[in-house]
GROMACS .gro file of N, CA and C in nm:
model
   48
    1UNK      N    1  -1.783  -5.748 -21.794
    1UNK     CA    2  -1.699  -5.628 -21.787
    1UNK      C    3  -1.617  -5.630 -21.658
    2UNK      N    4  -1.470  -5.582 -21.653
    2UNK     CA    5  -1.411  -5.605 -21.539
    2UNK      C    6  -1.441  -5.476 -21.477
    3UNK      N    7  -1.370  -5.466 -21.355
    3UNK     CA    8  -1.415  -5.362 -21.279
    3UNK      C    9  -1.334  -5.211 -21.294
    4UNK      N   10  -1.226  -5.248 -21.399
    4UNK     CA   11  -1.135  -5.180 -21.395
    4UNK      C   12  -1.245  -5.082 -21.496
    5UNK      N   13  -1.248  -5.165 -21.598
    5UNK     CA   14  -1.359  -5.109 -21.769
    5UNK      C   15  -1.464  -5.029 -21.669
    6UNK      N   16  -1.523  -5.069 -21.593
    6UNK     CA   17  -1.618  -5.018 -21.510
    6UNK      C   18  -1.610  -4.891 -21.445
    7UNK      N   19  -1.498  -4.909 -21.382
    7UNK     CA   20  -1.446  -4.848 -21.327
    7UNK      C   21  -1.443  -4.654 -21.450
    8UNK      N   22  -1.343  -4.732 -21.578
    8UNK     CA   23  -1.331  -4.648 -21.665
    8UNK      C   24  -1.427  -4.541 -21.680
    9UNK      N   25  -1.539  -4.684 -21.736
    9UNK     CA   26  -1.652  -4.617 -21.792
    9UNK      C   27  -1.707  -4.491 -21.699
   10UNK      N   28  -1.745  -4.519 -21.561
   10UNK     CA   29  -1.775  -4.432 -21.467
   10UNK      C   30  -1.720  -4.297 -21.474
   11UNK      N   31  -1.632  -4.337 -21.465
   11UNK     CA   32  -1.520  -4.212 -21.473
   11UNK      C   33  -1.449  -4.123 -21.618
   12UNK      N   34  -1.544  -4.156 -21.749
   12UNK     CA   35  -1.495  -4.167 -21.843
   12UNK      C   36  -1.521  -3.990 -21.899
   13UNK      N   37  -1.594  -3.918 -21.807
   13UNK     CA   38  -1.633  -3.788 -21.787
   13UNK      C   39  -1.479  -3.700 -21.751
   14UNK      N   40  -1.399  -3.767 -21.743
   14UNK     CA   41  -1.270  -3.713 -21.652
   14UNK      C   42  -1.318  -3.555 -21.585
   15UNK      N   43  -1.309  -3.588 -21.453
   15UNK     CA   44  -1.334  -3.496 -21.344
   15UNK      C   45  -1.209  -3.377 -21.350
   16UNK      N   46  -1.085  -3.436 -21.374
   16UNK     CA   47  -1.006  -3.300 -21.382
   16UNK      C   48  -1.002  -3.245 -21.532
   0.00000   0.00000   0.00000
């Protein structure tokens, strides 16, 4: 998985 997908995934909650 790149870090970007990673990245995504983490964030895939969208905070705003």
């Amino acid at each position: 998985m790149t870090e970007k997908q990673e990245f995504l995934r983490k964030t895939s909650f969208r905070p705003n």
